[in-house]
Amino acid sequence: IVHPFTSDKVLYSAIKARGYKIITLITPLDNNWVSHCKDTLDKFSDHVLNVEGVAVKDISQVETLCEHDSLHIVGVINAFDYSLEYADALANHFMGLKLDLKFSYLRCNKFLVNQALGDAKVRHIKGILINKDNPFENLATELGQFNFPVIVKPASLSAARNHVMLANDFSSL
């Protein structure tokens, strides 16, 4: 399943070159952008579904298509931060993942986070949410499971790079 607006031609052609079929989901929030990538959708998508943009409602539509065409979902790619929770919910359902959707909802600036992870040579993302209901002081056990360096970023107002930091030890948290 591919969200249609991530470097569309490059992404779609790379997926197709590997022999995969592409299901493109268009949500109501995406309708304004469809005209910008219509050529790519026509050329690369095997299926384009207009969906509601609510995972629990859209899953049955995708399941019906998969059953009808004997398709098996092997990946879910989203384009915008607003669709991250949606994509993670689809990945949980179709791929058996156990992604924390509350955490997915709060994650933003994923490109800066991924760049920082790459720079730190971290391949697997482990996360913990710290907020007023789950304060830093009460998380010693959970924080002890992390290896440094870790990336720290606020859940909101973090559009600029200076809001994302790399902590090398507990004292820098």
N, CA, C and O of each residue as an XYZ file, in Angstrom:
692
protein
N       0.867     -1.160      0.000
C       0.000      0.000      0.000
C       0.912      1.220      0.000
O       1.806      1.332      0.838
N       0.687      2.120     -0.927
C       1.535      3.299     -1.046
C       0.700      4.557     -0.997
O      -0.346      4.647     -1.642
N       1.163      5.526     -0.232
C       0.550      6.845     -0.235
C       1.133      7.563     -1.453
O       2.347      7.515     -1.652
N       0.327      8.214     -2.263
C       0.776      8.647     -3.585
C       1.680      9.861     -3.668
O       2.081     10.214     -4.777
N       2.024     10.514     -2.596
C       2.697     11.791     -2.758
C       4.131     11.836     -2.258
O       4.668     12.926     -2.053
N       4.765     10.698     -2.055
C       6.160     10.690     -1.627
C       7.044     10.498     -2.839
O       7.164      9.384     -3.350
N       7.656     11.554     -3.300
C       8.535     11.475     -4.471
C       7.956     10.453     -5.444
O       8.614      9.492     -5.842
N       6.746     10.689     -5.797
C       5.904      9.678     -6.417
C       6.554      8.864     -7.527
O       6.510      7.635     -7.472
N       7.146      9.486     -8.520
C       7.684      8.709     -9.643
C       8.844      7.819     -9.212
O       8.933      6.666     -9.635
N       9.720      8.340     -8.384
C      10.879      7.559     -7.935
C      10.424      6.362     -7.107
O      10.842      5.230     -7.353
N       9.570      6.621     -6.132
C       9.099      5.569     -5.250
C       8.304      4.516     -6.012
O       8.571      3.320     -5.890
N       7.339      4.958     -6.789
C       6.502      4.019     -7.525
C       7.333      3.186     -8.498
O       7.151      1.971     -8.576
N       8.234      3.816     -9.236
C       9.018      3.053    -10.208
C       9.954      2.062     -9.519
O      10.169      0.964    -10.031
N      10.513      2.432     -8.366
C      11.388      1.507     -7.626
C      10.607      0.290     -7.137
O      11.102     -0.835     -7.203
N       9.398      0.512     -6.651
C       8.571     -0.604     -6.174
C       8.177     -1.503     -7.343
O       8.257     -2.728     -7.245
N       7.757     -0.900     -8.436
C       7.351     -1.689     -9.607
C       8.543     -2.468    -10.190
O       8.378     -3.598    -10.648
N       9.727     -1.871    -10.172
C      10.921     -2.535    -10.697
C      11.240     -3.809     -9.921
O      11.897     -4.704    -10.453
N      10.793     -3.902     -8.691
C      11.019     -5.092     -7.864
C       9.891     -6.109     -7.999
O       9.878     -7.133     -7.316
N       8.950     -5.814     -8.885
C       7.901     -6.780     -9.190
C       6.683     -6.744     -8.285
O       5.844     -7.642     -8.344
N       6.573     -5.729     -7.455
C       5.426     -5.629     -6.560
C       4.255     -4.930     -7.240
O       4.439     -4.106     -8.136
N       3.060     -5.273     -6.803
C       1.866     -4.552     -7.229
C       1.644     -3.420     -6.233
O       2.026     -3.528     -5.067
N       1.033     -2.344     -6.689
C       0.825     -1.177     -5.842
C      -0.660     -0.884     -5.691
O      -1.400     -0.775     -6.669
N      -1.071     -0.761     -4.435
C      -2.415     -0.312     -4.102
C      -2.248      1.104     -3.563
O      -1.565      1.309     -2.559
N      -2.858      2.068     -4.212
C      -2.791      3.455     -3.756
C      -4.097      3.806     -3.077
O      -5.175      3.583     -3.630
N      -4.000      4.356     -1.877
C      -5.181      4.774     -1.130
C      -5.265      6.297     -1.158
O      -4.308      6.988     -0.806
N      -6.404      6.807     -1.573
C      -6.642      8.248     -1.607
C      -7.668      8.579     -0.527
O      -8.812      8.128     -0.588
N      -7.253      9.367      0.457
C      -8.153      9.773      1.538
C      -8.739     11.142      1.202
O      -8.240     11.819      0.304
N      -9.781     11.556      1.902
C     -10.345     12.888      1.643
C      -9.307     14.014      1.769
O      -9.385     15.000      1.036
N      -8.350     13.883      2.675
C      -7.306     14.904      2.800
C      -6.401     14.950      1.574
O      -5.779     15.976      1.299
N      -6.324     13.847      0.839
C      -5.442     13.762     -0.317
C      -6.077     14.287     -1.598
O      -5.366     14.564     -2.564
N      -7.387     14.430     -1.626
C      -8.074     14.782     -2.866
C      -7.526     16.032     -3.531
O      -7.517     16.112     -4.759
N      -7.070     17.008     -2.761
C      -6.526     18.233     -3.339
C      -5.205     17.998     -4.064
O      -4.813     18.802     -4.909
N      -4.521     16.911     -3.744
C      -3.208     16.645     -4.314
C      -3.244     15.665     -5.489
O      -2.255     15.541     -6.212
N      -4.341     14.984     -5.687
C      -4.401     13.929     -6.700
C      -4.026     14.442     -8.080
O      -3.335     13.747     -8.825
N      -4.458     15.622     -8.431
C      -4.164     16.148     -9.771
C      -2.663     16.307    -10.003
O      -2.212     16.239    -11.146
N      -1.877     16.519     -8.937
C      -0.433     16.698     -9.078
C       0.293     15.401     -9.426
O       1.416     15.439     -9.930
N      -0.325     14.273     -9.167
C       0.370     13.004     -9.436
C      -0.493     12.040    -10.244
O      -0.269     10.830    -10.218
N      -1.470     12.573    -10.956
C      -2.369     11.718    -11.734
C      -1.617     10.837    -12.723
O      -1.935      9.656    -12.862
N      -0.619     11.397    -13.416
C       0.154     10.602    -14.382
C       0.838      9.416    -13.704
O       0.845      8.309    -14.242
N       1.406      9.647    -12.534
C       2.069      8.571    -11.799
C       1.066      7.516    -11.368
O       1.326      6.319    -11.492
N      -0.081      7.956    -10.862
C      -1.113      7.006    -10.440
C      -1.551      6.145    -11.619
O      -1.655      4.924    -11.498
N      -1.808      6.782    -12.761
C      -2.254      6.051    -13.951
C      -1.195      5.063    -14.435
O      -1.522      3.958    -14.867
N       0.065      5.463    -14.363
C       1.147      4.633    -14.896
C       1.537      3.485    -13.969
O       1.793      2.377    -14.441
N       1.588      3.728    -12.658
C       2.176      2.750    -11.746
C       1.207      1.997    -10.845
O       1.494      0.864    -10.460
N       0.076      2.585    -10.501
C      -0.828      1.926     -9.555
C      -1.585      0.788    -10.206
O      -2.162      0.942    -11.283
N      -1.577     -0.351     -9.544
C      -2.395     -1.468    -10.006
C      -3.833     -1.288     -9.546
O      -4.772     -1.739    -10.203
N      -3.990     -0.619     -8.402
C      -5.317     -0.349     -7.842
C      -5.283      1.008     -7.154
O      -4.337      1.314     -6.428
N      -6.299      1.814     -7.375
C      -6.459      3.081     -6.664
C      -7.799      3.020     -5.946
O      -8.849      2.866     -6.570
N      -7.745      3.145     -4.622
C      -8.962      3.096     -3.820
C      -9.209      4.452     -3.179
O      -8.318      5.014     -2.542
N     -10.394      4.968     -3.343
C     -10.813      6.158     -2.605
C     -11.384      5.660     -1.287
O     -12.397      4.960     -1.256
N     -10.718      6.033     -0.201
C     -11.087      5.532      1.119
C     -11.436      6.703      2.034
O     -11.248      7.864      1.671
N     -11.944      6.388      3.219
C     -12.355      7.429      4.166
C     -11.186      8.057      4.914
O     -11.296      9.183      5.399
N     -10.072      7.344      5.012
C      -8.942      7.854      5.783
C      -9.036      7.497      7.250
O      -8.334      8.075      8.080
N      -9.897      6.549      7.573
C     -10.033      6.028      8.938
C      -9.722      4.536      8.830
O     -10.500      3.774      8.255
N      -8.597      4.131      9.376
C      -8.101      2.771      9.165
C      -9.141      1.697      9.466
O      -9.331      0.785      8.662
N      -9.816      1.788     10.609
C     -10.776      0.733     10.972
C     -11.913      0.626      9.954
O     -12.513     -0.439      9.804
N     -12.208      1.714      9.262
C     -13.253      1.677      8.243
C     -12.701      1.220      6.890
O     -13.405      0.565      6.121
N     -11.450      1.563      6.602
C     -10.872      1.278      5.291
C     -10.316     -0.135      5.157
O     -10.161     -0.638      4.045
N     -10.017     -0.771      6.273
C      -9.415     -2.110      6.242
C     -10.262     -3.095      5.455
O      -9.724     -3.870      4.663
N     -11.568     -3.083      5.654
C     -12.418     -4.054      4.954
C     -12.380     -3.848      3.445
O     -12.427     -4.819      2.689
N     -12.296     -2.590      2.994
C     -12.211     -2.321      1.554
C     -10.905     -2.880      0.982
O     -10.898     -3.471     -0.098
N      -9.812     -2.693      1.703
C      -8.517     -3.215      1.259
C      -8.519     -4.743      1.330
O      -8.005     -5.404      0.428
N      -9.093     -5.308      2.399
C      -9.177     -6.773      2.518
C      -9.957     -7.381      1.354
O      -9.556     -8.403      0.798
N     -11.062     -6.755      0.993
C     -11.873     -7.257     -0.123
C     -11.056     -7.285     -1.407
O     -11.097     -8.267     -2.148
N     -10.319     -6.221     -1.673
C      -9.470     -6.171     -2.861
C      -8.402     -7.259     -2.799
O      -8.170     -7.965     -3.781
N      -7.755     -7.392     -1.648
C      -6.693     -8.398     -1.505
C      -7.225     -9.809     -1.706
O      -6.581    -10.627     -2.363
N      -8.381    -10.096     -1.153
C      -8.984    -11.423     -1.329
C      -9.354    -11.658     -2.789
O      -9.094    -12.731     -3.334
N      -9.954    -10.665     -3.416
C     -10.391    -10.799     -4.811
C      -9.211    -11.027     -5.760
O      -9.299    -11.838     -6.681
N      -8.101    -10.306     -5.531
C      -6.949    -10.386     -6.437
C      -5.791    -11.216     -5.874
O      -4.689    -11.194     -6.422
N      -6.036    -11.944     -4.789
C      -5.002    -12.770     -4.142
C      -3.735    -11.967     -3.856
O      -2.633    -12.372     -4.225
N      -3.907    -10.839     -3.201
C      -2.776     -9.974     -2.863
C      -2.424    -10.140     -1.391
O      -3.289    -10.414     -0.559
N      -1.151     -9.971     -1.087
C      -0.653    -10.028      0.290
C       0.134     -8.746      0.533
O       1.091     -8.465     -0.188
N      -0.254     -7.970      1.532
C       0.414     -6.701      1.836
C       1.776     -6.983      2.470
O       1.864     -7.684      3.478
N       2.845     -6.428      1.870
C       4.195     -6.599      2.407
C       4.797     -5.278      2.869
O       5.898     -5.258      3.418
N       4.090     -4.184      2.652
C       4.599     -2.886      3.090
C       3.525     -1.827      2.999
O       2.614     -1.903      2.175
N       3.652     -0.831      3.868
C       2.742      0.316      3.864
C       3.625      1.556      3.932
O       4.417      1.712      4.862
N       3.486      2.431      2.949
C       4.317      3.631      2.870
C       3.403      4.849      2.899
O       2.451      4.935      2.124
N       3.689      5.776      3.779
C       2.900      7.009      3.809
C       3.760      8.182      3.371
O       4.984      8.075      3.299
N       3.111      9.303      3.077
C       3.857     10.459      2.600
C       3.923     11.594      3.598
O       4.970     12.221      3.764
N       2.825     11.860      4.257
C       2.750     13.014      5.123
C       2.651     12.584      6.577
O       2.162     11.497      6.885
N       3.121     13.450      7.466
C       3.034     13.143      8.891
C       1.606     12.858      9.319
O       1.372     12.006     10.177
N       0.644     13.565      8.727
C      -0.741     13.353      9.147
C      -1.218     11.938      8.876
O      -2.189     11.496      9.491
N      -0.574     11.220      7.982
C      -1.023      9.860      7.662
C      -0.188      8.778      8.332
O      -0.378      7.596      8.045
N       0.721      9.148      9.208
C       1.581      8.173      9.867
C       0.787      7.201     10.737
O       0.994      5.990     10.653
N      -0.111      7.711     11.564
C      -0.912      6.838     12.424
C      -1.781      5.911     11.569
O      -1.928      4.730     11.883
N      -2.348      6.441     10.500
C      -3.171      5.663      9.568
C      -2.348      4.529      8.954
O      -2.783      3.378      8.938
N      -1.164      4.859      8.453
C      -0.296      3.854      7.842
C       0.132      2.793      8.851
O       0.171      1.606      8.525
N       0.451      3.210     10.065
C       0.852      2.255     11.099
C      -0.303      1.323     11.470
O      -0.088      0.137     11.718
N      -1.530      1.859     11.508
C      -2.697      1.013     11.801
C      -2.885     -0.029     10.698
O      -3.197     -1.184     10.986
N      -2.696      0.372      9.442
C      -2.795     -0.587      8.334
C      -1.683     -1.634      8.420
O      -1.925     -2.820      8.199
N      -0.471     -1.192      8.739
C       0.653     -2.129      8.873
C       0.404     -3.114     10.013
O       0.702     -4.302      9.885
N      -0.137     -2.627     11.120
C      -0.466     -3.525     12.236
C      -1.443     -4.600     11.773
O      -1.260     -5.784     12.059
N      -2.464     -4.184     11.068
C      -3.501     -5.127     10.658
C      -3.004     -6.104      9.584
O      -3.147     -7.318      9.732
N      -2.433     -5.581      8.527
C      -2.084     -6.422      7.382
C      -0.749     -7.145      7.526
O      -0.537     -8.178      6.891
N       0.142     -6.625      8.339
C       1.467     -7.216      8.438
C       1.739     -7.800      9.821
O       2.833     -8.303     10.076
N       0.755     -7.737     10.715
C       0.915     -8.319     12.044
C       1.887     -7.569     12.938
O       2.415     -8.141     13.891
N       2.131     -6.294     12.644
C       3.027     -5.513     13.482
C       2.292     -5.092     14.751
O       1.071     -5.213     14.845
N       3.044     -4.600     15.713
C       2.442     -4.145     16.968
C       2.934     -2.735     17.269
O       3.483     -2.470     18.338
N       2.731     -1.841     16.314
C       3.164     -0.463     16.482
C       2.207      0.262     17.418
O       0.994      0.067     17.346
N       2.746      1.086     18.282
C       1.948      1.845     19.246
C       1.329      3.033     18.520
O       2.029      3.989     18.187
N       0.024      2.981     18.272
C      -0.639      4.016     17.487
C      -0.704      5.350     18.221
O      -0.748      6.403     17.584
N      -0.709      5.320     19.536
C      -0.676      6.568     20.292
C       0.658      7.270     20.039
O       0.711      8.487     19.860
N       1.716      6.494     20.029
C       3.041      7.033     19.748
C       3.130      7.472     18.285
O       3.736      8.501     17.984
N       2.533      6.702     17.377
C       2.523      7.058     15.958
C       1.866      8.411     15.745
O       2.333      9.228     14.952
N       0.783      8.632     16.460
C       0.048      9.885     16.341
C       0.917     11.074     16.765
O       0.862     12.140     16.152
N       1.702     10.886     17.794
C       2.507     11.978     18.328
C       3.809     12.206     17.570
O       4.394     13.286     17.651
N       4.262     11.204     16.840
C       5.515     11.352     16.110
C       5.327     12.330     14.954
O       4.334     12.260     14.230
N       6.254     13.212     14.791
C       6.259     14.095     13.632
C       7.714     14.380     13.288
O       8.622     13.970     14.010
N       7.924     15.062     12.215
C       9.290     15.301     11.729
C      10.057     13.995     11.577
O      11.229     13.908     11.942
N       9.398     12.995     11.044
C      10.028     11.684     10.960
C      11.282     11.694     10.093
O      12.179     10.873     10.283
N      11.343     12.612      9.152
C      12.516     12.655      8.285
C      13.744     13.097      9.083
O      14.827     12.541      8.900
N      13.591     14.080      9.956
C      14.712     14.499     10.800
C      15.078     13.407     11.793
O      16.258     13.177     12.058
N      14.086     12.742     12.337
C      14.350     11.643     13.267
C      15.105     10.531     12.551
O      16.090     10.014     13.078
N      14.655     10.158     11.360
C      15.338      9.093     10.617
C      16.761      9.492     10.232
O      17.666      8.658     10.248
N      16.959     10.749      9.890
C      18.301     11.212      9.568
C      19.207     11.104     10.796
O      20.345     10.646     10.695
N      18.700     11.526     11.946
C      19.486     11.428     13.179
C      19.769      9.972     13.535
O      20.864      9.642     13.992
N      18.778      9.100     13.325
C      19.006      7.669     13.575
C      20.093      7.118     12.660
O      20.971      6.375     13.098
N      20.023      7.488     11.393
C      21.041      7.044     10.450
C      22.422      7.548     10.828
O      23.398      6.800     10.769
N      22.509      8.822     11.219
C      23.789      9.392     11.630
C      24.356      8.667     12.845
O      25.573      8.540     12.983
N      23.475      8.190     13.728
C      23.907      7.471     14.927
C      24.058      5.970     14.668
O      24.376      5.204     15.578
N      23.829      5.560     13.421
C      23.926      4.153     13.010
C      22.994      3.240     13.802
O      23.356      2.121     14.165
N      21.782      3.745     14.062
C      20.750      2.983     14.758
C      19.796      2.438     13.709
O      19.292      3.202     12.886
N      19.540      1.152     13.717
C      18.704      0.540     12.686
C      17.286      0.227     13.150
O      16.387      0.081     12.322
N      17.076      0.123     14.442
C      15.757     -0.236     14.967
C      15.277      0.880     15.884
O      16.000      1.299     16.788
N      14.077      1.355     15.657
C      13.550      2.457     16.457
C      12.781      1.912     17.655
O      11.802      1.183     17.495
N      13.223      2.265     18.837
C      12.524      1.944     20.069
C      12.066      3.286     20.623
O      12.839      4.244     20.609
N      10.851      3.382     21.103
C      10.366      4.668     21.562
C       9.695      4.603     22.908
O       9.230      3.550     23.343
N       9.651      5.738     23.557
C       8.936      5.868     24.819
C       8.333      7.272     24.856
O       8.981      8.248     24.477
N       7.122      7.358     25.304
C       6.429      8.632     25.397
C       6.563      9.175     26.809
O       6.243      8.492     27.782
N       7.036     10.401     26.911
C       7.152     11.066     28.206
C       6.211     12.264     28.172
O       6.346     13.148     27.326
N       5.261     12.284     29.096
C       4.335     13.409     29.196
C       3.866     13.523     30.640
O       4.391     12.838     31.518
N       2.879     14.385     30.894
C       2.438     14.604     32.277
C       1.872     13.334     32.911
O       1.953     13.158     34.126
N       1.291     12.435     32.078
C       0.756     11.182     32.611
C       1.830     10.113     32.767
O       1.623      9.125     33.471
N       2.951     10.300     32.130
C       4.036      9.341     32.118
C       5.351     10.123     32.260
O       6.143     10.162     31.318
N       5.598     10.751     33.431
C       6.745     11.650     33.572
C       8.088     10.924     33.574
O       8.196      9.753     33.939
N       9.084     11.658     33.157
C      10.450     11.168     33.067
C      10.904     10.501     34.354
O      11.541      9.449     34.315
N      10.588     11.092     35.478
C      11.040     10.594     36.777
C      10.522      9.192     37.081
O      11.155      8.463     37.844
N       9.395      8.799     36.509
C       8.797      7.493     36.794
C       9.222      6.407     35.802
O       8.709      5.289     35.858
N      10.131      6.717     34.914
C      10.444      5.795     33.819
C      11.833      5.177     33.891
O      12.361      4.750     32.864
N      12.430      5.118     35.054
C      13.801      4.612     35.182
C      13.949      3.220     34.596
O      14.913      2.955     33.878
N      13.011      2.324     34.886
C      13.105      0.954     34.373
C      13.030      0.930     32.857
O      13.854      0.295     32.199
N      12.036      1.625     32.299
C      11.885      1.651     30.849
C      13.064      2.345     30.172
O      13.548      1.877     29.142
N      13.527      3.446     30.735
C      14.670      4.158     30.157
C      15.941      3.321     30.229
O      16.827      3.458     29.386
N      16.028      2.459     31.229
C      17.193      1.593     31.358
C      17.323      0.584     30.227
O      18.396      0.015     30.025
N      16.247      0.356     29.489
C      16.273     -0.572     28.354
C      16.868      0.064     27.099
O      17.117     -0.631     26.114
N      17.096      1.376     27.125
C      17.632      2.070     25.960
C      19.144      2.107     25.998
O      19.759      2.215     27.059
N      19.725      2.016     24.826
C      21.157      2.205     24.684
C      21.372      3.599     24.111
O      20.631      4.026     23.226
N      22.353      4.291     24.594
C      22.648      5.615     24.080
C      23.534      5.496     22.858
O      24.310      4.548     22.745
N      23.427      6.450     21.938
C      22.672      7.696     22.003
C      21.178      7.468     21.721
O      20.799      6.486     21.083
N      20.338      8.399     22.210
C      18.909      8.389     21.926
C      18.517      9.735     21.329
O      19.182     10.747     21.552
N      17.440      9.727     20.577
C      16.923     10.960     19.989
C      15.781     11.443     20.853
O      14.894     10.670     21.214
N      15.804     12.711     21.180
C      14.776     13.316     22.007
C      14.110     14.401     21.171
O      14.776     15.246     20.572
N      12.777     14.358     21.143
C      12.076     15.406     20.406
C      10.712     15.623     21.008
O      10.077     14.683     21.486
N      10.260     16.866     20.988
C       8.929     17.161     21.516
C       7.849     16.624     20.588
O       8.072     16.452     19.390
N       6.678     16.364     21.155
C       5.570     15.839     20.363
C       4.889     16.920     19.542
O       4.155     16.611     18.603
N       5.120     18.178     19.879
C       4.507     19.258     19.107
C       5.487     20.419     19.016
O       6.463     20.486     19.764
N       5.216     21.319     18.101
C       6.059     22.492     17.876
C       7.506     22.103     17.605
O       8.431     22.748     18.099
N       7.697     21.054     16.823
C       9.059     20.568     16.573
C       9.379     20.558     15.086
O      10.028     19.635     14.594
N       8.929     21.572     14.375
C       9.129     21.601     12.931
C      10.564     21.924     12.535
O      10.975     21.587     11.424
N      11.324     22.553     13.387
C      12.690     22.916     13.042
C      13.681     21.910     13.611
O      13.417     21.267     14.627
N      14.812     21.785     12.949
C      15.827     20.814     13.353
C      16.327     21.065     14.774
O      16.689     20.115     15.469
N      16.354     22.317     15.220
C      16.907     22.579     16.549
C      16.038     22.035     17.671
O      16.439     22.101     18.832
N      14.873     21.505     17.368
C      14.019     20.905     18.389
C      14.302     19.409     18.557
O      13.784     18.785     19.483
N      15.106     18.838     17.684
C      15.465     17.423     17.754
C      16.888     17.349     18.265
O      17.784     17.983     17.708
N      17.107     16.571     19.336
C      18.462     16.498     19.877
C      18.902     15.060     20.088
O      18.080     14.159     20.253
N      20.171     14.868     20.081
C      20.778     13.571     20.324
C      21.338     13.594     21.745
O      22.211     14.406     22.054
N      20.841     12.709     22.612
C      21.329     12.619     23.993
C      22.297     11.445     24.085
O      21.962     10.321     23.711
N      23.483     11.711     24.580
C      24.506     10.669     24.655
C      24.542      9.931     25.985
O      25.207      8.903     26.107
N      23.819     10.458     27.000
C      23.769      9.814     28.311
C      22.544     10.328     29.061
O      21.868     11.246     28.598
N      22.256      9.728     30.236
C      21.075     10.107     31.026
C      21.122     11.572     31.447
O      20.086     12.236     31.475
N      22.291     12.079     31.769
C      22.377     13.454     32.255
C      21.975     14.450     31.181
O      21.504     15.539     31.510
N      22.144     14.116     29.917
C      21.763     15.043     28.849
C      20.284     14.994     28.527
O      19.794     15.808     27.743
N      19.550     14.037     29.129
C      18.107     13.992     28.929
C      17.454     15.094     29.733
O      16.231     15.236     29.707
